[in-house]
GROMACS .gro file of C-alpha atoms in nm:
model
  422
    1UNK     CA    1  -0.785   3.473  -0.763
    2UNK     CA    2  -0.515   3.264  -0.590
    3UNK     CA    3  -0.673   3.314  -0.250
    4UNK     CA    4  -1.012   3.217  -0.390
    5UNK     CA    5  -0.873   2.894  -0.542
    6UNK     CA    6  -0.687   2.808  -0.223
    7UNK     CA    7  -0.990   2.885  -0.006
    8UNK     CA    8  -1.219   2.670  -0.220
    9UNK     CA    9  -0.972   2.383  -0.220
   10UNK     CA   10  -0.935   2.390   0.158
   11UNK     CA   11  -1.313   2.415   0.211
   12UNK     CA   12  -1.371   2.125  -0.029
   13UNK     CA   13  -1.121   1.913   0.165
   14UNK     CA   14  -1.279   1.999   0.500
   15UNK     CA   15  -1.628   1.922   0.369
   16UNK     CA   16  -1.505   1.589   0.232
   17UNK     CA   17  -1.349   1.508   0.569
   18UNK     CA   18  -1.674   1.589   0.751
   19UNK     CA   19  -1.877   1.376   0.509
   20UNK     CA   20  -1.641   1.080   0.551
   21UNK     CA   21  -1.652   1.117   0.930
   22UNK     CA   22  -2.033   1.116   0.927
   23UNK     CA   23  -2.040   0.818   0.690
   24UNK     CA   24  -1.789   0.607   0.885
   25UNK     CA   25  -1.907   0.690   1.238
   26UNK     CA   26  -2.283   0.732   1.195
   27UNK     CA   27  -2.411   0.591   0.864
   28UNK     CA   28  -2.193   0.295   0.758
   29UNK     CA   29  -2.306  -0.044   0.879
   30UNK     CA   30  -2.041  -0.302   0.975
   31UNK     CA   31  -2.266  -0.552   1.151
   32UNK     CA   32  -2.285  -0.902   1.011
   33UNK     CA   33  -2.607  -1.038   0.855
   34UNK     CA   34  -2.860  -1.174   1.104
   35UNK     CA   35  -2.842  -1.527   0.962
   36UNK     CA   36  -2.469  -1.542   1.045
   37UNK     CA   37  -2.510  -1.452   1.412
   38UNK     CA   38  -2.352  -1.715   1.634
   39UNK     CA   39  -2.153  -1.871   1.350
   40UNK     CA   40  -1.774  -1.880   1.315
   41UNK     CA   41  -1.779  -1.547   1.127
   42UNK     CA   42  -1.957  -1.367   1.410
   43UNK     CA   43  -1.691  -1.162   1.594
   44UNK     CA   44  -1.885  -1.193   1.919
   45UNK     CA   45  -1.798  -1.565   1.920
   46UNK     CA   46  -1.422  -1.507   1.927
   47UNK     CA   47  -1.384  -1.151   2.062
   48UNK     CA   48  -1.486  -1.036   2.409
   49UNK     CA   49  -1.691  -0.721   2.467
   50UNK     CA   50  -1.390  -0.492   2.508
   51UNK     CA   51  -1.220  -0.633   2.197
   52UNK     CA   52  -1.539  -0.579   1.994
   53UNK     CA   53  -1.557  -0.216   2.107
   54UNK     CA   54  -1.188  -0.152   2.038
   55UNK     CA   55  -1.213  -0.320   1.699
   56UNK     CA   56  -1.497  -0.091   1.591
   57UNK     CA   57  -1.330   0.222   1.729
   58UNK     CA   58  -0.986   0.155   1.582
   59UNK     CA   59  -1.122   0.046   1.243
   60UNK     CA   60  -1.328   0.364   1.209
   61UNK     CA   61  -1.032   0.583   1.301
   62UNK     CA   62  -0.798   0.398   1.066
   63UNK     CA   63  -1.048   0.415   0.780
   64UNK     CA   64  -1.103   0.787   0.834
   65UNK     CA   65  -0.729   0.854   0.827
   66UNK     CA   66  -0.705   0.655   0.503
   67UNK     CA   67  -0.973   0.864   0.332
   68UNK     CA   68  -0.823   1.188   0.462
   69UNK     CA   69  -0.463   1.120   0.361
   70UNK     CA   70  -0.493   1.094  -0.019
   71UNK     CA   71  -0.702   1.411  -0.075
   72UNK     CA   72  -0.467   1.586   0.168
   73UNK     CA   73  -0.182   1.495  -0.066
   74UNK     CA   74  -0.379   1.640  -0.358
   75UNK     CA   75  -0.442   1.960  -0.161
   76UNK     CA   76  -0.072   1.993  -0.082
   77UNK     CA   77   0.037   1.963  -0.446
   78UNK     CA   78  -0.235   2.206  -0.558
   79UNK     CA   79  -0.134   2.471  -0.304
   80UNK     CA   80   0.237   2.425  -0.385
   81UNK     CA   81   0.154   2.506  -0.748
   82UNK     CA   82  -0.083   2.801  -0.714
   83UNK     CA   83   0.126   2.980  -0.451
   84UNK     CA   84   0.438   2.953  -0.668
   85UNK     CA   85   0.629   2.735  -0.423
   86UNK     CA   86   0.718   2.489  -0.698
   87UNK     CA   87   0.847   2.768  -0.923
   88UNK     CA   88   1.052   2.902  -0.632
   89UNK     CA   89   1.209   2.559  -0.579
   90UNK     CA   90   1.286   2.545  -0.952
   91UNK     CA   91   1.464   2.882  -0.944
   92UNK     CA   92   1.664   2.770  -0.642
   93UNK     CA   93   1.761   2.447  -0.818
   94UNK     CA   94   1.866   2.628  -1.137
   95UNK     CA   95   2.073   2.878  -0.941
   96UNK     CA   96   2.254   2.589  -0.772
   97UNK     CA   97   2.397   2.435  -1.090
   98UNK     CA   98   2.367   2.436  -1.469
   99UNK     CA   99   2.357   2.055  -1.478
  100UNK     CA  100   2.008   1.907  -1.503
  101UNK     CA  101   2.089   1.611  -1.279
  102UNK     CA  102   2.193   1.839  -0.992
  103UNK     CA  103   1.893   2.064  -1.052
  104UNK     CA  104   1.667   1.759  -1.028
  105UNK     CA  105   1.833   1.650  -0.704
  106UNK     CA  106   1.795   1.993  -0.539
  107UNK     CA  107   1.438   2.047  -0.659
  108UNK     CA  108   1.324   1.699  -0.561
  109UNK     CA  109   1.481   1.723  -0.216
  110UNK     CA  110   1.305   2.054  -0.146
  111UNK     CA  111   0.969   1.927  -0.274
  112UNK     CA  112   0.991   1.588  -0.105
  113UNK     CA  113   1.100   1.739   0.227
  114UNK     CA  114   0.810   1.985   0.211
  115UNK     CA  115   0.567   1.704   0.133
  116UNK     CA  116   0.703   1.495   0.418
  117UNK     CA  117   0.670   1.780   0.669
  118UNK     CA  118   0.319   1.860   0.545
  119UNK     CA  119   0.197   1.501   0.576
  120UNK     CA  120   0.388   1.423   0.897
  121UNK     CA  121   0.099   1.523   1.129
  122UNK     CA  122  -0.132   1.261   0.974
  123UNK     CA  123   0.144   0.999   0.988
  124UNK     CA  124   0.211   1.081   1.352
  125UNK     CA  125  -0.160   1.069   1.441
  126UNK     CA  126  -0.182   0.725   1.279
  127UNK     CA  127   0.121   0.609   1.479
  128UNK     CA  128  -0.021   0.743   1.806
  129UNK     CA  129  -0.355   0.568   1.754
  130UNK     CA  130  -0.181   0.240   1.671
  131UNK     CA  131   0.010   0.276   2.000
  132UNK     CA  132  -0.304   0.371   2.190
  133UNK     CA  133  -0.486   0.059   2.068
  134UNK     CA  134  -0.180  -0.164   2.126
  135UNK     CA  135  -0.129  -0.250   1.760
  136UNK     CA  136   0.214  -0.087   1.746
  137UNK     CA  137   0.480  -0.169   2.004
  138UNK     CA  138   0.735   0.063   1.847
  139UNK     CA  139   0.897   0.342   2.043
  140UNK     CA  140   0.887   0.690   1.893
  141UNK     CA  141   1.262   0.664   1.831
  142UNK     CA  142   1.222   0.336   1.647
  143UNK     CA  143   0.930   0.473   1.448
  144UNK     CA  144   1.127   0.782   1.348
  145UNK     CA  145   1.421   0.563   1.246
  146UNK     CA  146   1.194   0.379   1.001
  147UNK     CA  147   1.053   0.712   0.883
  148UNK     CA  148   1.402   0.845   0.808
  149UNK     CA  149   1.499   0.527   0.621
  150UNK     CA  150   1.174   0.546   0.429
  151UNK     CA  151   1.240   0.910   0.342
  152UNK     CA  152   1.583   0.845   0.192
  153UNK     CA  153   1.486   0.523   0.013
  154UNK     CA  154   1.187   0.692  -0.150
  155UNK     CA  155   1.388   1.003  -0.228
  156UNK     CA  156   1.662   0.798  -0.398
  157UNK     CA  157   1.404   0.605  -0.601
  158UNK     CA  158   1.219   0.921  -0.699
  159UNK     CA  159   1.546   1.091  -0.797
  160UNK     CA  160   1.616   0.820  -1.054
  161UNK     CA  161   1.261   0.835  -1.188
  162UNK     CA  162   1.234   1.215  -1.202
  163UNK     CA  163   1.579   1.267  -1.357
  164UNK     CA  164   1.506   1.020  -1.638
  165UNK     CA  165   1.144   1.132  -1.679
  166UNK     CA  166   1.224   1.501  -1.726
  167UNK     CA  167   1.515   1.424  -1.957
  168UNK     CA  168   1.266   1.234  -2.174
  169UNK     CA  169   1.017   1.523  -2.153
  170UNK     CA  170   1.281   1.767  -2.278
  171UNK     CA  171   1.385   1.538  -2.564
  172UNK     CA  172   1.056   1.389  -2.685
  173UNK     CA  173   0.814   1.671  -2.595
  174UNK     CA  174   0.462   1.527  -2.647
  175UNK     CA  175   0.562   1.160  -2.686
  176UNK     CA  176   0.772   1.133  -2.370
  177UNK     CA  177   0.527   0.887  -2.216
  178UNK     CA  178   0.622   0.612  -2.463
  179UNK     CA  179   0.996   0.584  -2.379
  180UNK     CA  180   0.910   0.652  -2.012
  181UNK     CA  181   0.686   0.347  -2.009
  182UNK     CA  182   0.938   0.132  -2.196
  183UNK     CA  183   1.208   0.219  -1.943
  184UNK     CA  184   0.968   0.152  -1.654
  185UNK     CA  185   0.954  -0.218  -1.749
  186UNK     CA  186   1.316  -0.312  -1.663
  187UNK     CA  187   1.314  -0.066  -1.372
  188UNK     CA  188   1.004  -0.228  -1.216
  189UNK     CA  189   1.148  -0.577  -1.255
  190UNK     CA  190   1.482  -0.464  -1.112
  191UNK     CA  191   1.315  -0.305  -0.807
  192UNK     CA  192   1.110  -0.619  -0.738
  193UNK     CA  193   1.425  -0.829  -0.770
  194UNK     CA  194   1.627  -0.626  -0.519
  195UNK     CA  195   1.339  -0.552  -0.278
  196UNK     CA  196   1.385  -0.865  -0.058
  197UNK     CA  197   1.765  -0.855  -0.041
  198UNK     CA  198   1.849  -0.483  -0.044
  199UNK     CA  199   1.554  -0.269   0.065
  200UNK     CA  200   1.357  -0.484   0.312
  201UNK     CA  201   1.663  -0.562   0.532
  202UNK     CA  202   1.706  -0.185   0.589
  203UNK     CA  203   1.393  -0.195   0.806
  204UNK     CA  204   1.401  -0.541   0.969
  205UNK     CA  205   1.619  -0.846   1.031
  206UNK     CA  206   1.545  -1.148   0.810
  207UNK     CA  207   1.674  -1.498   0.874
  208UNK     CA  208   1.582  -1.860   0.795
  209UNK     CA  209   1.302  -1.999   1.012
  210UNK     CA  210   1.447  -2.102   1.348
  211UNK     CA  211   1.186  -2.370   1.416
  212UNK     CA  212   1.334  -2.645   1.197
  213UNK     CA  213   1.051  -2.887   1.272
  214UNK     CA  214   0.797  -2.636   1.143
  215UNK     CA  215   1.021  -2.551   0.848
  216UNK     CA  216   1.033  -2.919   0.754
  217UNK     CA  217   0.651  -2.932   0.751
  218UNK     CA  218   0.636  -2.620   0.535
  219UNK     CA  219   0.893  -2.759   0.292
  220UNK     CA  220   0.686  -3.076   0.258
  221UNK     CA  221   0.396  -2.856   0.144
  222UNK     CA  222   0.632  -2.673  -0.093
  223UNK     CA  223   0.744  -3.004  -0.239
  224UNK     CA  224   0.382  -3.109  -0.296
  225UNK     CA  225   0.328  -2.779  -0.478
  226UNK     CA  226   0.647  -2.829  -0.686
  227UNK     CA  227   0.801  -2.515  -0.538
  228UNK     CA  228   1.184  -2.530  -0.528
  229UNK     CA  229   1.203  -2.374  -0.180
  230UNK     CA  230   1.503  -2.433   0.044
  231UNK     CA  231   1.415  -2.193   0.323
  232UNK     CA  232   1.123  -2.011   0.478
  233UNK     CA  233   1.222  -1.674   0.622
  234UNK     CA  234   1.107  -1.511   0.940
  235UNK     CA  235   1.136  -1.143   1.018
  236UNK     CA  236   1.168  -0.979   1.356
  237UNK     CA  237   0.852  -0.769   1.390
  238UNK     CA  238   0.758  -0.832   1.753
  239UNK     CA  239   0.950  -0.521   1.862
  240UNK     CA  240   0.732  -0.311   1.633
  241UNK     CA  241   0.382  -0.457   1.627
  242UNK     CA  242   0.134  -0.707   1.765
  243UNK     CA  243  -0.017  -0.766   1.419
  244UNK     CA  244   0.029  -1.090   1.228
  245UNK     CA  245   0.141  -1.126   0.869
  246UNK     CA  246   0.299  -1.349   0.607
  247UNK     CA  247   0.372  -1.269   0.245
  248UNK     CA  248   0.552  -1.351  -0.077
  249UNK     CA  249   0.800  -1.096  -0.208
  250UNK     CA  250   1.053  -1.067  -0.488
  251UNK     CA  251   1.085  -1.251  -0.818
  252UNK     CA  252   1.312  -1.515  -0.966
  253UNK     CA  253   1.594  -1.640  -0.745
  254UNK     CA  254   1.522  -1.363  -0.493
  255UNK     CA  255   1.159  -1.468  -0.432
  256UNK     CA  256   1.092  -1.529  -0.063
  257UNK     CA  257   0.812  -1.659   0.155
  258UNK     CA  258   0.825  -1.457   0.477
  259UNK     CA  259   0.661  -1.506   0.817
  260UNK     CA  260   0.650  -1.237   1.084
  261UNK     CA  261   0.773  -1.370   1.419
  262UNK     CA  262   0.447  -1.243   1.572
  263UNK     CA  263   0.268  -1.497   1.353
  264UNK     CA  264   0.501  -1.769   1.475
  265UNK     CA  265   0.450  -1.667   1.837
  266UNK     CA  266   0.068  -1.639   1.831
  267UNK     CA  267  -0.051  -1.909   1.590
  268UNK     CA  268  -0.021  -2.285   1.617
  269UNK     CA  269   0.150  -2.500   1.353
  270UNK     CA  270  -0.174  -2.598   1.178
  271UNK     CA  271  -0.277  -2.234   1.135
  272UNK     CA  272   0.070  -2.143   1.009
  273UNK     CA  273   0.066  -2.430   0.760
  274UNK     CA  274  -0.260  -2.301   0.615
  275UNK     CA  275  -0.113  -1.952   0.585
  276UNK     CA  276   0.198  -2.092   0.418
  277UNK     CA  277  -0.016  -2.296   0.178
  278UNK     CA  278  -0.204  -1.975   0.098
  279UNK     CA  279   0.124  -1.798   0.016
  280UNK     CA  280   0.234  -2.093  -0.195
  281UNK     CA  281  -0.090  -2.053  -0.387
  282UNK     CA  282   0.028  -1.708  -0.498
  283UNK     CA  283   0.352  -1.862  -0.622
  284UNK     CA  284   0.189  -2.158  -0.799
  285UNK     CA  285  -0.069  -1.938  -0.973
  286UNK     CA  286   0.201  -1.683  -1.066
  287UNK     CA  287   0.015  -1.392  -0.909
  288UNK     CA  288   0.337  -1.192  -0.877
  289UNK     CA  289   0.393  -1.205  -1.253
  290UNK     CA  290   0.029  -1.127  -1.330
  291UNK     CA  291   0.065  -0.835  -1.090
  292UNK     CA  292   0.369  -0.704  -1.275
  293UNK     CA  293   0.188  -0.736  -1.610
  294UNK     CA  294  -0.119  -0.557  -1.475
  295UNK     CA  295   0.092  -0.282  -1.322
  296UNK     CA  296   0.277  -0.224  -1.649
  297UNK     CA  297  -0.049  -0.212  -1.846
  298UNK     CA  298  -0.198   0.041  -1.606
  299UNK     CA  299   0.129   0.238  -1.619
  300UNK     CA  300   0.103   0.263  -1.997
  301UNK     CA  301  -0.252   0.396  -1.982
  302UNK     CA  302  -0.170   0.617  -1.684
  303UNK     CA  303   0.134   0.781  -1.844
  304UNK     CA  304  -0.062   0.840  -2.166
  305UNK     CA  305  -0.349   1.005  -1.978
  306UNK     CA  306  -0.105   1.206  -1.766
  307UNK     CA  307   0.068   1.343  -2.077
  308UNK     CA  308  -0.265   1.452  -2.224
  309UNK     CA  309  -0.385   1.612  -1.901
  310UNK     CA  310  -0.055   1.787  -1.833
  311UNK     CA  311  -0.044   1.937  -2.182
  312UNK     CA  312  -0.402   2.065  -2.155
  313UNK     CA  313  -0.364   2.201  -1.803
  314UNK     CA  314  -0.032   2.375  -1.871
  315UNK     CA  315  -0.168   2.521  -2.196
  316UNK     CA  316  -0.487   2.654  -2.036
  317UNK     CA  317  -0.390   2.719  -1.672
  318UNK     CA  318  -0.010   2.723  -1.677
  319UNK     CA  319   0.013   3.091  -1.585
  320UNK     CA  320  -0.217   3.055  -1.284
  321UNK     CA  321  -0.031   2.741  -1.170
  322UNK     CA  322   0.309   2.907  -1.220
  323UNK     CA  323   0.419   2.644  -1.475
  324UNK     CA  324   0.594   2.768  -1.790
  325UNK     CA  325   0.617   2.426  -1.957
  326UNK     CA  326   0.552   2.055  -1.912
  327UNK     CA  327   0.925   1.973  -1.919
  328UNK     CA  328   1.005   2.229  -1.647
  329UNK     CA  329   1.072   2.091  -1.300
  330UNK     CA  330   0.802   2.317  -1.158
  331UNK     CA  331   0.545   2.089  -1.328
  332UNK     CA  332   0.642   1.792  -1.108
  333UNK     CA  333   0.373   1.860  -0.842
  334UNK     CA  334   0.115   1.861  -1.124
  335UNK     CA  335   0.253   1.529  -1.253
  336UNK     CA  336   0.236   1.377  -0.903
  337UNK     CA  337  -0.113   1.520  -0.846
  338UNK     CA  338  -0.249   1.365  -1.166
  339UNK     CA  339  -0.080   1.029  -1.099
  340UNK     CA  340  -0.218   1.021  -0.743
  341UNK     CA  341  -0.574   1.097  -0.863
  342UNK     CA  342  -0.552   0.831  -1.135
  343UNK     CA  343  -0.421   0.572  -0.887
  344UNK     CA  344  -0.705   0.648  -0.648
  345UNK     CA  345  -0.959   0.631  -0.932
  346UNK     CA  346  -0.835   0.290  -1.046
  347UNK     CA  347  -0.795   0.147  -0.694
  348UNK     CA  348  -1.143  -0.017  -0.692
  349UNK     CA  349  -1.037  -0.220  -0.996
  350UNK     CA  350  -0.691  -0.312  -0.867
  351UNK     CA  351  -0.835  -0.401  -0.526
  352UNK     CA  352  -1.098  -0.621  -0.691
  353UNK     CA  353  -0.831  -0.809  -0.888
  354UNK     CA  354  -0.622  -0.849  -0.572
  355UNK     CA  355  -0.922  -0.980  -0.376
  356UNK     CA  356  -0.986  -1.233  -0.652
  357UNK     CA  357  -0.625  -1.354  -0.633
  358UNK     CA  358  -0.641  -1.374  -0.254
  359UNK     CA  359  -0.957  -1.585  -0.277
  360UNK     CA  360  -0.779  -1.816  -0.521
  361UNK     CA  361  -0.489  -1.844  -0.276
  362UNK     CA  362  -0.731  -1.922   0.009
  363UNK     CA  363  -0.885  -2.201  -0.200
  364UNK     CA  364  -0.541  -2.336  -0.281
  365UNK     CA  365  -0.443  -2.323   0.086
  366UNK     CA  366  -0.746  -2.515   0.209
  367UNK     CA  367  -0.705  -2.776  -0.068
  368UNK     CA  368  -0.343  -2.826   0.040
  369UNK     CA  369  -0.409  -2.854   0.413
  370UNK     CA  370  -0.767  -2.991   0.430
  371UNK     CA  371  -0.808  -2.826   0.770
  372UNK     CA  372  -1.104  -2.589   0.775
  373UNK     CA  373  -1.093  -2.547   1.153
  374UNK     CA  374  -0.730  -2.426   1.147
  375UNK     CA  375  -0.799  -2.190   0.855
  376UNK     CA  376  -1.097  -2.028   1.028
  377UNK     CA  377  -0.903  -2.003   1.353
  378UNK     CA  378  -0.619  -1.832   1.167
  379UNK     CA  379  -0.858  -1.571   1.026
  380UNK     CA  380  -1.012  -1.516   1.368
  381UNK     CA  381  -0.666  -1.465   1.520
  382UNK     CA  382  -0.572  -1.223   1.239
  383UNK     CA  383  -0.890  -1.026   1.310
  384UNK     CA  384  -0.817  -1.015   1.681
  385UNK     CA  385  -0.452  -0.913   1.651
  386UNK     CA  386  -0.522  -0.631   1.405
  387UNK     CA  387  -0.854  -0.516   1.558
  388UNK     CA  388  -1.006  -0.549   1.211
  389UNK     CA  389  -1.370  -0.528   1.115
  390UNK     CA  390  -1.508  -0.862   1.000
  391UNK     CA  391  -1.758  -0.689   0.769
  392UNK     CA  392  -1.628  -0.338   0.681
  393UNK     CA  393  -1.849  -0.071   0.516
  394UNK     CA  394  -1.888  -0.087   0.139
  395UNK     CA  395  -1.677   0.220   0.054
  396UNK     CA  396  -1.399   0.095   0.278
  397UNK     CA  397  -1.401  -0.243   0.107
  398UNK     CA  398  -1.402  -0.090  -0.242
  399UNK     CA  399  -1.122   0.161  -0.191
  400UNK     CA  400  -0.914   0.007   0.087
  401UNK     CA  401  -0.939  -0.372   0.088
  402UNK     CA  402  -0.700  -0.561  -0.139
  403UNK     CA  403  -0.799  -0.881   0.050
  404UNK     CA  404  -1.151  -1.023   0.084
  405UNK     CA  405  -1.321  -0.926   0.410
  406UNK     CA  406  -1.279  -1.169   0.697
  407UNK     CA  407  -1.651  -1.247   0.672
  408UNK     CA  408  -1.608  -1.350   0.309
  409UNK     CA  409  -1.294  -1.552   0.379
  410UNK     CA  410  -1.432  -1.741   0.677
  411UNK     CA  411  -1.766  -1.805   0.507
  412UNK     CA  412  -1.590  -1.943   0.200
  413UNK     CA  413  -1.380  -2.178   0.413
  414UNK     CA  414  -1.680  -2.285   0.622
  415UNK     CA  415  -1.877  -2.393   0.315
  416UNK     CA  416  -1.586  -2.505   0.100
  417UNK     CA  417  -1.638  -2.825  -0.098
  418UNK     CA  418  -1.314  -3.012  -0.156
  419UNK     CA  419  -1.226  -3.133  -0.502
  420UNK     CA  420  -1.262  -3.504  -0.553
  421UNK     CA  421  -0.944  -3.690  -0.640
  422UNK     CA  422  -0.967  -3.855  -0.984
   0.00000   0.00000   0.00000
């Protein structure tokens, strides 16, 4: 029976991978509409022939790896359960100590290390392709350094979550999801508060913008938007990538507007000012806080559904999955499997909301700067630096894009009608 389940799961994964490969490489259409040929959204007007070819190749590979990685994670958790690996880790953890907190630490380390080793090949393939297409500039040593930091940061975060979660499961049995959700509220806010000042600096160096003339221009925009900003931060990313980026992170007094130094090096001041105005739009429209509220709402529904599904699965298939009870540590792969599936299922909705907010920020940015040419040039440069598709396939947009496509963004800017001053 176990071999049959495992065989079917592996075959289903391979068939899914083949179908996605056929869809992305032979069926999906990423060409732009005929009536937009020769316009500013047409990649042939700002990319040369080689860049167009590389953009299509790299985008297809990257999209395929995206669609392969999540089901691969599901397959891993499923196989860990049915082959009794999770139960074996639980026995090992219980033999180590009688204290639940130490048992959680041992079990989680064994499971997380196994998951990391299992998914490492896909991560490495992604890194190698990014190097091959000159997106990444990172050495293997530098990449592995970030991987190790990522491993321990995620492990420490998961240790806190799992220890508290399973303590609640043991105490509240079927209603554990309610206190778990309530505790997730301050924890989420705390993590967002410390992210810019504690976690992000582990990976990169952050410092106030060196170009004081440009900073002064950005702060003028911030003043117009009534944003109490004193600094704009830049981060050293040129040793790692050729891609461009800027973002808003953190909340409250730790909120930061950050520019990658690659953006500073490759874009002119007018393009950067549009990007900064875009990021200020997120701040002005309180997208970070709406994001937190949305995340907490989805967490409530997700934890409730997870509790129902875990109870049913353990009751009906617990013996086959080697799980003796929901509150046992051996059920953690099942918990992670259900959460991962639910997150993937809801991703079209969360991506749609994010794309809406990004469109709002684009509108805010163009209203602030009144420079359509610079905005379109910025999007063209972002496309070129990341070898992105201007018009990605529908499934890719639905499941992967939390920003509007470059075609949509540039078309909106091209035809934007400015508000009339009263």
